Amino acid sequence: MSSSTKERLEPAVIAAAVVVVLGTIMAILDTTIVAVALRTLSIDFHAPVSTVQWVTTGYLLSLAVVIPVSGWAIHRIGAKTVYMTSLALFVIGSALCACAWSADSLIIFRVLQGFGGGMIMPVGQAIMARTAGPQKIGRVMGVIGIPQMLGPILGPVLGGLIVSNTSWRWIFIVNVPIGLIALWYSRTNLARSEQDRDHRFDGIGFALLSPGLALIVYGLSEVGVTGGFHGRSVWYSLISGTMLTALFAWRSLRAPEPLMDPASLQGPHVLRFVGWHFPYRGNPLRHHVLAPALLPD
């Protein structure tokens, strides 16, 4: 067998990659695409920027809360079911956001959208790792990493074009047809994975890690409101979140079935992964931190 044949990706791998890219690009775009519409939303809803800012803060917080549950959900329910459920929540949340009648309703619908979007990315990567196998996972992750890298950059650009030429509601409407296509493609092309009904949920770990991550995200997002790290809300949130996360890590070393296994975070591959992902995974929060400071009250 020639080397080109060995390196060729199977149709099942390509189909799974298409599904994951469709879902991932939507979830990542929505972390930054709304930032440029905050002033428009503030005017339309007759609400201050400090209130409208929760449209993005709520989305980011819901991402932080739901991501730690992804691993357990994959084992207990199956990757395909979790991924399709996440896509459905994201599409429903997007449609509701487009129909929002007030700032408060939009914030609530964004949180629902974030619950779906938070699982799309980690579950999608898990699907690709299982479908591609260890020999081809590097090539596949490189392909699906392109939209993950471009998403935070293209988000503000697309958001600006939409707000300038149409209604801000189209920021969310565009997700609906893409999400429906991803759902249909997932149903027909993703293979079902095994379920472990005996895999227990680490409730204590979840009660420590999810609020910890949410507090850290909230503290960093408040930097844009206070204009720096000098606000009390910033430091209270960052310190509390760090303490909860550290307590989770300490407990995970002793828990029989931790929410996140610390052993999986050991080795040089973790440093390479963080070094590759941080520059563009940090972009959504950077845009969110700066946006409120650049908008007039």
Tab-separated table of C-alpha atoms in Angstrom:
chain	number	residue	atom	x	y	z
A	1	MET	CA	0.000	0.000	0.000
A	2	SER	CA	1.431	3.390	-1.043
A	3	SER	CA	2.076	6.164	1.453
A	4	SER	CA	-0.567	8.353	-0.229
A	5	THR	CA	-3.171	5.643	0.339
A	6	LYS	CA	-2.201	5.333	3.990
A	7	GLU	CA	-2.432	9.087	4.496
A	8	ARG	CA	-5.787	9.395	2.760
A	9	LEU	CA	-8.633	10.098	5.154
A	10	GLU	CA	-11.548	7.686	5.162
A	11	PRO	CA	-15.011	9.006	4.165
A	12	ALA	CA	-16.237	8.501	7.742
A	13	VAL	CA	-13.444	10.736	9.064
A	14	ILE	CA	-14.160	13.434	6.467
A	15	ALA	CA	-17.888	13.333	7.238
A	16	ALA	CA	-17.231	13.648	10.976
A	17	ALA	CA	-14.836	16.545	10.334
A	18	VAL	CA	-17.507	18.393	8.325
A	19	VAL	CA	-20.014	17.945	11.153
A	20	VAL	CA	-17.557	19.159	13.795
A	21	VAL	CA	-16.435	22.165	11.732
A	22	LEU	CA	-20.036	23.266	11.142
A	23	GLY	CA	-20.836	23.145	14.835
A	24	THR	CA	-17.551	24.577	16.055
A	25	ILE	CA	-17.535	27.572	13.724
A	26	MET	CA	-21.001	28.587	14.955
A	27	ALA	CA	-20.103	28.303	18.632
A	28	ILE	CA	-16.810	30.181	18.276
A	29	LEU	CA	-18.200	32.921	16.029
A	30	ASP	CA	-20.876	33.665	18.602
A	31	THR	CA	-18.286	34.411	21.284
A	32	THR	CA	-17.216	37.577	19.428
A	33	ILE	CA	-19.814	38.361	16.760
A	34	VAL	CA	-22.147	40.096	19.242
A	35	ALA	CA	-19.454	42.389	20.665
A	36	VAL	CA	-19.770	44.922	17.850
A	37	ALA	CA	-23.568	45.021	18.230
A	38	LEU	CA	-23.612	46.054	21.904
A	39	ARG	CA	-24.183	49.730	21.125
A	40	THR	CA	-26.988	48.896	18.698
A	41	LEU	CA	-28.609	46.597	21.252
A	42	SER	CA	-28.308	49.293	23.889
A	43	ILE	CA	-30.158	51.768	21.659
A	44	ASP	CA	-32.844	49.341	20.474
A	45	PHE	CA	-33.638	48.038	23.963
A	46	HIS	CA	-33.175	51.410	25.679
A	47	ALA	CA	-30.787	49.780	28.121
A	48	PRO	CA	-27.365	50.882	29.392
A	49	VAL	CA	-24.243	49.199	28.035
A	50	SER	CA	-23.558	47.742	31.488
A	51	THR	CA	-26.800	45.746	31.148
A	52	VAL	CA	-26.424	44.834	27.470
A	53	GLN	CA	-22.902	43.615	28.186
A	54	TRP	CA	-24.478	40.607	29.887
A	55	VAL	CA	-25.495	39.407	26.424
A	56	THR	CA	-21.870	38.361	25.969
A	57	THR	CA	-21.053	37.790	29.643
A	58	GLY	CA	-23.974	35.368	30.031
A	59	TYR	CA	-22.859	33.408	26.977
A	60	LEU	CA	-19.285	33.113	28.229
A	61	LEU	CA	-20.407	32.142	31.742
A	62	SER	CA	-22.690	29.399	30.434
A	63	LEU	CA	-19.800	28.074	28.339
A	64	ALA	CA	-17.612	27.899	31.446
A	65	VAL	CA	-20.302	26.166	33.498
A	66	VAL	CA	-21.182	23.426	31.016
A	67	ILE	CA	-17.767	22.504	29.554
A	68	PRO	CA	-16.637	20.445	32.607
A	69	VAL	CA	-19.687	18.188	32.233
A	70	SER	CA	-18.786	17.203	28.668
A	71	GLY	CA	-16.538	14.266	29.559
A	72	TRP	CA	-19.078	12.675	31.885
A	73	ALA	CA	-21.911	13.206	29.373
A	74	ILE	CA	-19.917	11.495	26.612
A	75	HIS	CA	-19.359	8.405	28.802
A	76	ARG	CA	-22.897	8.276	30.153
A	77	ILE	CA	-25.013	9.232	27.126
A	78	GLY	CA	-22.726	8.810	24.117
A	79	ALA	CA	-20.838	11.361	22.036
A	80	LYS	CA	-23.306	11.466	19.141
A	81	THR	CA	-26.331	12.034	21.385
A	82	VAL	CA	-24.544	14.736	23.386
A	83	TYR	CA	-23.329	16.490	20.251
A	84	MET	CA	-26.755	16.503	18.599
A	85	THR	CA	-28.396	17.693	21.825
A	86	SER	CA	-25.857	20.511	22.064
A	87	LEU	CA	-26.508	21.513	18.462
A	88	ALA	CA	-30.264	21.494	19.083
A	89	LEU	CA	-29.901	23.710	22.185
A	90	PHE	CA	-27.672	26.089	20.237
A	91	VAL	CA	-30.126	26.344	17.337
A	92	ILE	CA	-33.114	26.836	19.656
A	93	GLY	CA	-31.186	29.449	21.626
A	94	SER	CA	-30.198	31.257	18.423
A	95	ALA	CA	-33.802	31.342	17.177
A	96	LEU	CA	-35.005	32.670	20.526
A	97	CYS	CA	-32.258	35.312	20.568
A	98	ALA	CA	-33.442	36.536	17.167
A	99	CYS	CA	-36.948	36.918	18.616
A	100	ALA	CA	-35.847	38.679	21.827
A	101	TRP	CA	-38.052	41.618	22.841
A	102	SER	CA	-35.876	43.061	25.626
A	103	ALA	CA	-32.346	43.040	26.963
A	104	ASP	CA	-33.355	40.660	29.754
A	105	SER	CA	-34.934	38.152	27.364
A	106	LEU	CA	-31.896	38.280	25.087
A	107	ILE	CA	-29.573	37.603	28.032
A	108	ILE	CA	-31.638	34.580	29.106
A	109	PHE	CA	-31.719	33.181	25.576
A	110	ARG	CA	-27.967	33.714	25.210
A	111	VAL	CA	-27.379	31.649	28.336
A	112	LEU	CA	-29.448	28.838	26.791
A	113	GLN	CA	-27.459	29.184	23.586
A	114	GLY	CA	-24.221	28.987	25.580
A	115	PHE	CA	-25.267	25.750	27.262
A	116	GLY	CA	-25.382	24.190	23.811
A	117	GLY	CA	-22.307	25.943	22.451
A	118	GLY	CA	-20.201	24.995	25.471
A	119	MET	CA	-20.436	21.279	24.693
A	120	ILE	CA	-20.133	21.547	20.924
A	121	MET	CA	-16.381	22.192	20.949
A	122	PRO	CA	-15.095	19.589	23.464
A	123	VAL	CA	-17.531	16.873	22.342
A	124	GLY	CA	-16.696	17.562	18.697
A	125	GLN	CA	-12.989	17.127	19.397
A	126	ALA	CA	-13.691	13.894	21.255
A	127	ILE	CA	-15.670	12.610	18.259
A	128	MET	CA	-12.784	13.411	15.938
A	129	ALA	CA	-10.243	11.739	18.219
A	130	ARG	CA	-12.290	8.525	18.287
A	131	THR	CA	-13.121	8.569	14.568
A	132	ALA	CA	-9.671	9.407	13.217
A	133	GLY	CA	-7.613	7.250	15.580
A	134	PRO	CA	-4.168	8.040	16.991
A	135	GLN	CA	-2.340	7.881	13.655
A	136	LYS	CA	-4.424	10.506	11.848
A	137	ILE	CA	-5.613	12.659	14.715
A	138	GLY	CA	-2.859	15.225	14.092
A	139	ARG	CA	-3.933	15.868	10.502
A	140	VAL	CA	-7.621	16.000	11.394
A	141	MET	CA	-7.150	18.365	14.331
A	142	GLY	CA	-5.100	20.611	12.064
A	143	VAL	CA	-8.018	20.822	9.633
A	144	ILE	CA	-10.699	21.543	12.240
A	145	GLY	CA	-8.306	23.907	14.022
A	146	ILE	CA	-8.488	26.371	11.123
A	147	PRO	CA	-12.083	27.510	11.788
A	148	GLN	CA	-11.318	27.552	15.512
A	149	MET	CA	-8.486	29.970	14.804
A	150	LEU	CA	-10.385	32.136	12.320
A	151	GLY	CA	-13.687	32.224	14.233
A	152	PRO	CA	-12.730	34.806	16.879
A	153	ILE	CA	-11.164	36.988	14.174
A	154	LEU	CA	-14.034	36.806	11.697
A	155	GLY	CA	-16.714	37.248	14.369
A	156	PRO	CA	-16.393	41.043	14.789
A	157	VAL	CA	-16.004	41.490	11.025
A	158	LEU	CA	-19.178	39.558	10.197
A	159	GLY	CA	-21.009	41.167	13.098
A	160	GLY	CA	-20.083	44.623	11.843
A	161	LEU	CA	-21.249	43.811	8.321
A	162	ILE	CA	-24.577	42.451	9.577
A	163	VAL	CA	-25.268	45.344	11.937
A	164	SER	CA	-24.297	47.920	9.296
A	165	ASN	CA	-26.464	46.474	6.526
A	166	THR	CA	-29.317	44.599	8.203
A	167	SER	CA	-30.895	44.071	11.614
A	168	TRP	CA	-28.837	42.774	14.548
A	169	ARG	CA	-31.282	39.844	14.681
A	170	TRP	CA	-29.552	38.339	11.645
A	171	ILE	CA	-26.498	37.723	13.848
A	172	PHE	CA	-28.516	34.901	15.381
A	173	ILE	CA	-30.746	33.974	12.442
A	174	VAL	CA	-27.756	32.860	10.341
A	175	ASN	CA	-27.036	30.135	12.904
A	176	VAL	CA	-30.387	28.418	12.384
A	177	PRO	CA	-29.956	26.987	8.837
A	178	ILE	CA	-26.308	26.098	9.509
A	179	GLY	CA	-27.281	24.373	12.736
A	180	LEU	CA	-30.106	22.445	11.082
A	181	ILE	CA	-27.731	21.242	8.357
A	182	ALA	CA	-25.222	20.188	11.026
A	183	LEU	CA	-27.981	18.325	12.897
A	184	TRP	CA	-29.108	16.453	9.781
A	185	TYR	CA	-25.515	15.646	8.813
A	186	SER	CA	-24.760	14.463	12.354
A	187	ARG	CA	-27.776	12.154	12.375
A	188	THR	CA	-26.817	10.520	9.087
A	189	ASN	CA	-23.009	10.411	9.322
A	190	LEU	CA	-21.896	10.134	12.949
A	191	ALA	CA	-21.531	6.662	14.393
A	192	ARG	CA	-23.008	5.896	17.779
A	193	SER	CA	-20.504	5.378	20.593
A	194	GLU	CA	-20.693	3.067	23.570
A	195	GLN	CA	-22.417	4.213	26.738
A	196	ASP	CA	-21.270	3.603	30.298
A	197	ARG	CA	-24.392	3.711	32.452
A	198	ASP	CA	-22.328	2.991	35.559
A	199	HIS	CA	-20.138	6.078	35.122
A	200	ARG	CA	-21.015	8.191	38.161
A	201	PHE	CA	-21.407	11.945	38.089
A	202	ASP	CA	-18.968	13.824	40.328
A	203	GLY	CA	-21.412	16.294	41.834
A	204	ILE	CA	-18.918	17.748	44.315
A	205	GLY	CA	-16.342	18.263	41.581
A	206	PHE	CA	-18.936	19.973	39.407
A	207	ALA	CA	-19.960	22.223	42.334
A	208	LEU	CA	-16.320	23.294	42.664
A	209	LEU	CA	-15.062	23.528	39.075
A	210	SER	CA	-17.996	25.060	37.199
A	211	PRO	CA	-18.504	28.010	39.594
A	212	GLY	CA	-14.731	28.394	39.785
A	213	LEU	CA	-14.360	28.728	36.031
A	214	ALA	CA	-17.435	30.970	35.828
A	215	LEU	CA	-16.024	33.310	38.503
A	216	ILE	CA	-12.693	33.548	36.685
A	217	VAL	CA	-14.434	34.338	33.395
A	218	TYR	CA	-16.674	36.877	35.121
A	219	GLY	CA	-13.710	38.526	36.839
A	220	LEU	CA	-11.861	38.922	33.562
A	221	SER	CA	-14.985	40.236	31.832
A	222	GLU	CA	-15.384	42.873	34.571
A	223	VAL	CA	-12.005	44.302	33.569
A	224	GLY	CA	-13.776	45.922	30.612
A	225	VAL	CA	-16.338	47.504	32.923
A	226	THR	CA	-13.993	48.802	35.615
A	227	GLY	CA	-11.260	49.767	33.165
A	228	GLY	CA	-8.593	47.600	34.811
A	229	PHE	CA	-7.829	45.157	37.599
A	230	HIS	CA	-8.468	47.666	40.360
A	231	GLY	CA	-12.165	46.922	40.933
A	232	ARG	CA	-13.246	44.866	43.939
A	233	SER	CA	-15.564	42.718	41.837
A	234	VAL	CA	-12.620	41.786	39.628
A	235	TRP	CA	-10.401	40.596	42.451
A	236	TYR	CA	-13.162	38.939	44.470
A	237	SER	CA	-14.196	36.933	41.421
A	238	LEU	CA	-10.674	35.992	40.335
A	239	ILE	CA	-9.533	34.982	43.824
A	240	SER	CA	-12.718	33.028	44.593
A	241	GLY	CA	-12.628	31.298	41.216
A	242	THR	CA	-8.961	30.375	41.593
A	243	MET	CA	-9.554	28.973	45.076
A	244	LEU	CA	-12.492	26.840	43.935
A	245	THR	CA	-10.535	25.561	40.938
A	246	ALA	CA	-7.520	24.722	43.126
A	247	LEU	CA	-9.805	22.934	45.596
A	248	PHE	CA	-11.278	20.948	42.711
A	249	ALA	CA	-7.783	19.941	41.565
A	250	TRP	CA	-6.844	18.837	45.110
A	251	ARG	CA	-10.020	16.793	45.472
A	252	SER	CA	-9.685	15.227	42.012
A	253	LEU	CA	-6.411	13.610	43.074
A	254	ARG	CA	-8.341	11.670	45.728
A	255	ALA	CA	-11.749	11.111	44.123
A	256	PRO	CA	-12.447	7.612	42.685
A	257	GLU	CA	-14.214	8.999	39.592
A	258	PRO	CA	-13.322	12.705	39.278
A	259	LEU	CA	-15.147	14.985	36.890
A	260	MET	CA	-11.811	15.583	35.173
A	261	ASP	CA	-8.913	13.157	35.594
A	262	PRO	CA	-5.708	15.066	36.545
A	263	ALA	CA	-3.613	12.261	35.040
A	264	SER	CA	-4.854	13.258	31.575
A	265	LEU	CA	-3.284	16.697	32.033
A	266	GLN	CA	0.242	15.372	32.495
A	267	GLY	CA	2.926	15.246	29.827
A	268	PRO	CA	4.449	17.596	27.246
A	269	HIS	CA	1.519	17.147	24.851
A	270	VAL	CA	-0.635	19.224	27.203
A	271	LEU	CA	1.791	22.152	27.016
A	272	ARG	CA	1.854	21.939	23.229
A	273	PHE	CA	-1.953	21.862	23.131
A	274	VAL	CA	-2.244	24.920	25.404
A	275	GLY	CA	0.444	26.772	23.495
A	276	TRP	CA	-1.409	26.159	20.217
A	277	HIS	CA	-4.922	26.904	21.473
A	278	PHE	CA	-4.416	29.827	23.863
A	279	PRO	CA	-3.607	32.550	21.274
A	280	TYR	CA	-6.974	32.164	19.542
A	281	ARG	CA	-9.065	30.682	22.348
A	282	GLY	CA	-8.171	33.783	24.350
A	283	ASN	CA	-9.432	36.066	21.592
A	284	PRO	CA	-13.144	35.869	22.473
A	285	LEU	CA	-12.562	37.038	26.024
A	286	ARG	CA	-10.158	39.720	24.848
A	287	HIS	CA	-12.774	41.214	22.537
A	288	HIS	CA	-15.356	40.973	25.313
A	289	VAL	CA	-13.085	42.704	27.829
A	290	LEU	CA	-12.264	45.572	25.500
A	291	ALA	CA	-15.668	46.133	23.926
A	292	PRO	CA	-17.462	47.793	26.893
A	293	ALA	CA	-14.554	50.139	27.451
A	294	LEU	CA	-14.747	51.343	23.846
A	295	LEU	CA	-18.493	52.009	23.808
A	296	PRO	CA	-20.115	55.216	25.029
A	297	ASP	CA	-22.703	55.045	27.807
